[in-house]
CSV table of C-alpha atoms in Angstrom, one decimal:
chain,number,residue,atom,x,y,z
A,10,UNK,CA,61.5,101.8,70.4
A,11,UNK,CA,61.0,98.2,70.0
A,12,UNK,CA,63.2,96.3,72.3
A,13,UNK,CA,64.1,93.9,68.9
A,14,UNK,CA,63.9,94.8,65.3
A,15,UNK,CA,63.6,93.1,62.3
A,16,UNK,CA,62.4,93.4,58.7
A,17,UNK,CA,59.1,91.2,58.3
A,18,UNK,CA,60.1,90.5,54.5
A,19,UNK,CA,59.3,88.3,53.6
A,20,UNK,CA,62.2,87.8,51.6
A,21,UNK,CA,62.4,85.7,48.9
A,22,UNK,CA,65.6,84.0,47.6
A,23,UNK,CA,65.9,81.1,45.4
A,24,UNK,CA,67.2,77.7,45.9
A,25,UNK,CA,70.8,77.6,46.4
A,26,UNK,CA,71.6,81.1,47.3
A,27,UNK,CA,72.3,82.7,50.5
A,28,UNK,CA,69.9,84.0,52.6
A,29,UNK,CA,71.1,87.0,54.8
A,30,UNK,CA,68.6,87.6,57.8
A,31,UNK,CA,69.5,90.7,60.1
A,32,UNK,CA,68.2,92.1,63.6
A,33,UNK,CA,69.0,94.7,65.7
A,34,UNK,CA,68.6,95.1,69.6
A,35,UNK,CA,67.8,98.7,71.4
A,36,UNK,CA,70.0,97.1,74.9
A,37,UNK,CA,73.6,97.1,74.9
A,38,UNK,CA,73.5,95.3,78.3
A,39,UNK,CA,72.0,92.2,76.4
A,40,UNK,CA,74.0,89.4,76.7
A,41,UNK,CA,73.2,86.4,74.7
A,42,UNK,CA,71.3,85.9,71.2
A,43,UNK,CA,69.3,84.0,69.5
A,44,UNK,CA,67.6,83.0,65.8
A,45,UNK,CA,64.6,80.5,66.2
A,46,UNK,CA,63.3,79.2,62.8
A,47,UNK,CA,59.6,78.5,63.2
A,48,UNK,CA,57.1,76.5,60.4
A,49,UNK,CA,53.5,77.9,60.1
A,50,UNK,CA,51.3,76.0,63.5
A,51,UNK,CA,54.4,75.2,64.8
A,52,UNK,CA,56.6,76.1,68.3
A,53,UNK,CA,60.1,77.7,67.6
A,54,UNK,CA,62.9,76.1,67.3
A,55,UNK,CA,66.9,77.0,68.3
A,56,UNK,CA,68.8,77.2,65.0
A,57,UNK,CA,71.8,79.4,66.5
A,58,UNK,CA,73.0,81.0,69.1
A,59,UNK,CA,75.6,83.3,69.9
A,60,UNK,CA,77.3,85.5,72.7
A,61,UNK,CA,81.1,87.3,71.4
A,62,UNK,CA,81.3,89.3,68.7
A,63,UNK,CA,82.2,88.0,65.6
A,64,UNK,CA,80.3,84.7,63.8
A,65,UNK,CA,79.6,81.6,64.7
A,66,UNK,CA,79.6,78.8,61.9
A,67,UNK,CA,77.2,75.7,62.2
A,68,UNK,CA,76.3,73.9,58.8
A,69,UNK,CA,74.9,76.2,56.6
A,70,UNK,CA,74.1,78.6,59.4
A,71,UNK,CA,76.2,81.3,60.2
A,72,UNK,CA,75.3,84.3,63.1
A,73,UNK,CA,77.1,87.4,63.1
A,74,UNK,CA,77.5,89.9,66.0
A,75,UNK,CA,78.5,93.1,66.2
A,76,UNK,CA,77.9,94.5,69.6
A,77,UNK,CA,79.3,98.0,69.4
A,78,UNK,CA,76.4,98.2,66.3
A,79,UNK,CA,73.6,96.0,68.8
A,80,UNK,CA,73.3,93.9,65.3
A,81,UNK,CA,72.6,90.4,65.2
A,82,UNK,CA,72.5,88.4,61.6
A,83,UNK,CA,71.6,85.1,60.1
A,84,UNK,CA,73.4,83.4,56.9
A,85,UNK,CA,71.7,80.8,55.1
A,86,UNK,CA,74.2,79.4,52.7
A,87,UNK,CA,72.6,77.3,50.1
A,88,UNK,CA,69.3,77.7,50.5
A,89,UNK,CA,66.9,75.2,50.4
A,90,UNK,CA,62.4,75.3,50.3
A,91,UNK,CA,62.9,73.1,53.6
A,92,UNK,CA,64.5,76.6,54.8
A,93,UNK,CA,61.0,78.4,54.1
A,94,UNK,CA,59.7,79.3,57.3
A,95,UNK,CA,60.0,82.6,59.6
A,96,UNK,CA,63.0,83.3,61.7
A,97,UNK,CA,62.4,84.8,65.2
A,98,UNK,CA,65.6,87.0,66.6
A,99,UNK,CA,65.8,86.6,70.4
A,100,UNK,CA,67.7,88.8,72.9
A,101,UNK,CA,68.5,87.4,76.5
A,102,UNK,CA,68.8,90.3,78.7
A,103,UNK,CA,69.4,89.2,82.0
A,104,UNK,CA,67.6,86.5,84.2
A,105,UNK,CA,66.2,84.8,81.1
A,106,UNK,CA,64.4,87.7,80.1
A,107,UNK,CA,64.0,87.3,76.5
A,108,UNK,CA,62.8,90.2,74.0
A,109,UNK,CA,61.7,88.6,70.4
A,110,UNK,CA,61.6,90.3,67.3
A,111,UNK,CA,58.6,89.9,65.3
A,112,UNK,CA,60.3,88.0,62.5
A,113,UNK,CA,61.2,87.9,59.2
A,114,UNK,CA,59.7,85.3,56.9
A,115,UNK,CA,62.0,83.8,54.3
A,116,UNK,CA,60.7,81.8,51.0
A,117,UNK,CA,63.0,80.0,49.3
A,118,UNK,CA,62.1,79.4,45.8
A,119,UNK,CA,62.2,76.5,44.4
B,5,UNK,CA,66.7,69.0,75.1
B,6,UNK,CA,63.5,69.2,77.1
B,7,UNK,CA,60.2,67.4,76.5
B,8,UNK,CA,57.5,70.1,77.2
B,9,UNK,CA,53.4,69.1,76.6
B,10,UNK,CA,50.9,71.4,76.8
B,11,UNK,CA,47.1,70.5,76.7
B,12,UNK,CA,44.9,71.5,74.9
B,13,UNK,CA,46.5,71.9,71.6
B,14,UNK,CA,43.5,73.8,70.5
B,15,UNK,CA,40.3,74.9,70.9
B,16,UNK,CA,37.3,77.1,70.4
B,17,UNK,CA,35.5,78.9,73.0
B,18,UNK,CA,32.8,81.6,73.7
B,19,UNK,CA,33.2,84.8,74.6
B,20,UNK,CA,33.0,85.3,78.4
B,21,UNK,CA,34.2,82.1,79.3
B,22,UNK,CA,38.0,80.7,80.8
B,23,UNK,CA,40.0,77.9,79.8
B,24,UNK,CA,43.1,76.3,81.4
B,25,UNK,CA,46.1,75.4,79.6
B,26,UNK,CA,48.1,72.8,81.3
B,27,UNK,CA,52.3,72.6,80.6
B,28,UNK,CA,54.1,69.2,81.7
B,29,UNK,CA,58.2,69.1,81.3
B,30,UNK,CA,60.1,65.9,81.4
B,31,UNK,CA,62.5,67.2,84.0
B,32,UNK,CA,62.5,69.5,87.3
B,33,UNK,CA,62.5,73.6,86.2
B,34,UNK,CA,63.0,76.2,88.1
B,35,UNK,CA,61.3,78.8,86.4
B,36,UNK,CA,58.2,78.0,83.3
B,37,UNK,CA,57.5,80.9,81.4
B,38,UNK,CA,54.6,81.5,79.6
B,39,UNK,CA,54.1,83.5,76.1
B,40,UNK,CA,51.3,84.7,73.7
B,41,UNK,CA,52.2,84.9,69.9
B,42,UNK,CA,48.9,86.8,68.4
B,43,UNK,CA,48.5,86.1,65.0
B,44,UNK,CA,51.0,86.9,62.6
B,45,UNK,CA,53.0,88.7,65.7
B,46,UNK,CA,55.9,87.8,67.4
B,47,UNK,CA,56.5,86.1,71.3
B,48,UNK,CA,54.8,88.5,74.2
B,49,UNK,CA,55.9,87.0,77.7
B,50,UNK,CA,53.1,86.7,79.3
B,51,UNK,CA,54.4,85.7,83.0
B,52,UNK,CA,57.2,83.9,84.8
B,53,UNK,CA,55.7,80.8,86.7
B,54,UNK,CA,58.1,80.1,90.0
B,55,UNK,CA,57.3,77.5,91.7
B,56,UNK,CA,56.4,78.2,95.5
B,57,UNK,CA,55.7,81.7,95.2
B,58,UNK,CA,53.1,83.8,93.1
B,59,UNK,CA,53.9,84.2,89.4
B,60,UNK,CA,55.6,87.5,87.8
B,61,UNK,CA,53.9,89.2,85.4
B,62,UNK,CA,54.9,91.6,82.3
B,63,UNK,CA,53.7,95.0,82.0
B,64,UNK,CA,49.9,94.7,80.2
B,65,UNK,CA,49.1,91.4,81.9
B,66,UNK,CA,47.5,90.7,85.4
B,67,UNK,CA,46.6,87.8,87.4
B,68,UNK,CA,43.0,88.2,87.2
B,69,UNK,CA,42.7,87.8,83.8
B,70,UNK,CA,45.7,85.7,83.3
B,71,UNK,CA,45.9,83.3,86.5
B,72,UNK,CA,48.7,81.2,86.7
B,73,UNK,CA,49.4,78.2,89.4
B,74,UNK,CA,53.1,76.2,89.8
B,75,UNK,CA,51.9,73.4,92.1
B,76,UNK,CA,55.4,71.7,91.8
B,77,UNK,CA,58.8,71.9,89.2
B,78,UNK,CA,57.5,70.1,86.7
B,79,UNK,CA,53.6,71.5,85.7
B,80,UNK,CA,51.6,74.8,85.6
B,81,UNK,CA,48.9,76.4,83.9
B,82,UNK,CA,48.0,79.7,83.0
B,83,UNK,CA,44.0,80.1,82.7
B,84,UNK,CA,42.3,82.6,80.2
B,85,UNK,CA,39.4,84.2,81.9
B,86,UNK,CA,36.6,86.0,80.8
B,87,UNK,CA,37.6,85.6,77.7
B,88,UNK,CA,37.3,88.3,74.0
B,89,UNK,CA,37.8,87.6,70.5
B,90,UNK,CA,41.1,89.4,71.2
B,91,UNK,CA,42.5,86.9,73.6
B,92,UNK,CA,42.7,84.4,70.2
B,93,UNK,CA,46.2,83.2,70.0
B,94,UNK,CA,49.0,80.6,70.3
B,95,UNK,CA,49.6,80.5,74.4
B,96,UNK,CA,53.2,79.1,74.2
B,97,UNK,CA,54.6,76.9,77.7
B,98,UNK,CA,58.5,77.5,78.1
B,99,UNK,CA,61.5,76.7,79.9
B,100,UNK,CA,65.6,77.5,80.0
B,101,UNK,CA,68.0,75.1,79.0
B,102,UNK,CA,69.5,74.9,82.4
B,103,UNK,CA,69.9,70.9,83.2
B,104,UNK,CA,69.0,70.4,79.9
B,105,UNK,CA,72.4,72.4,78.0
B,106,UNK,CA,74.9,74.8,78.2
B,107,UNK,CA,73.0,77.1,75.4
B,108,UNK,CA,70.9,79.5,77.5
B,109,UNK,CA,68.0,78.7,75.2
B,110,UNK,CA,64.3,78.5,75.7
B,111,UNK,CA,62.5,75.5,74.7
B,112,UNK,CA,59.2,75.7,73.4
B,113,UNK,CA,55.8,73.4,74.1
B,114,UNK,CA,54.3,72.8,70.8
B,115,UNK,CA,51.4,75.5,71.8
B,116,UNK,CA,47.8,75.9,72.3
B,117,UNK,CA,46.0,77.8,69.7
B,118,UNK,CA,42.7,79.5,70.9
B,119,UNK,CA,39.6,81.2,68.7
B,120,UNK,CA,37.4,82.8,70.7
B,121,UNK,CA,34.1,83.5,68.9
């Protein structure tokens, strides 16, 4: 069992709608969680973060935990082609250990 | 957040031989860890570079093929040797946010991207 999970997609929404990105996580000692949003050729980057249960509002972004399901989700709200890239799930065990899931690319349609 | 370069950006190398990737953060780190993202997969830590003592690796990487030196808190580099057409990838240089935010994140270098022919 993969350490993270996600669906690759991609997944293709159109402009303006919500995107719902989900991940789930095989250690229920991990502590702290992450979505990453990475372009094509380039490095990751933080988009949210998140460590209690419940969700976590910032923009257009909203994360979601549910620790007692080890299930980590991203909202897009209002979606936009700027948006269209993959989003990388990361899982902080302990120690900065992280475990990244292998992504799920989104297209956002224009 | 932190200022991470890595050199080379890219490059394309023969089979059998070893290149060094050099990472330079802005700030003292404690710790510099070191990824692979194969193509079309997702982050693989490769090793975690401390500096003053030997580096830590993950299960399915060693130091011979994957040396790594941490001469002081702010540079390392993790060299490729002997390298196969398998060992193309993005090599990723990172660090925690600690000193740089309360977040807990990992920032990213912008990468190097090998080919190996």
């Amino acid at each position: 069992q993969k350490e993270v999970e996600q669906n690759s997609g991609p997944l293709s929404v159109p402009e303006g709608a919500i995107a719902s990105l989900n991940c789930t996580y095989s250690d229920r000692g991990s502590q702290s969680f992450f979505w990453y949003r990475q372009y094509s050729g380039k490095s990751p980057e933080l988009i949210m973060f998140i460590y209690s249960n419940g969700d976590k509002e910032d923009g257009r972004f909203t994360a979601q935990l549910n620790k007692a399901s080890q299930y980590v989700s991203l909202l897009i709200r209002d979606s936009q082609p700027s948006d269209s890239a993959t989003y990388l799930c990361a899982v902080n065990r302990n120690f900065n250990k992280f475990y990244f899931g292998s992504g799920t690319k989104l297209n956002v349609k224009p | 957040s932190a200022v991470i370069s890595q050199k080379p950006s890219r490059d394309i190398c023969q089979r059998g031989t070893s290149l060094t990737i050099q990472c330079q953060v802005d700030s003292q780190v404690t710790m510099m860890f070191w990824y692979r993202q194969q193509p079309g997969q997702s982050l693989t830590l490769i090793a975690t570079a401390n500096q003053g003592s030997e580096a830590t690796y993950e299960s399915g990487f060693v130091i011979d093929k994957f040396p790594i030196s941490r001469p002081n808190l702010t540079f390392s580099t993790l060299t490729v040797s002997n390298m196969s057409p398998e060992d193309s990838s993005i090599y990723l240089c990172s660090v925690d946010a600690t000193g740089y935010s309360n977040t807990g994140e990992l920032f990213f270098g912008e990468g190097s991207r090998l080919t190996v022919l």
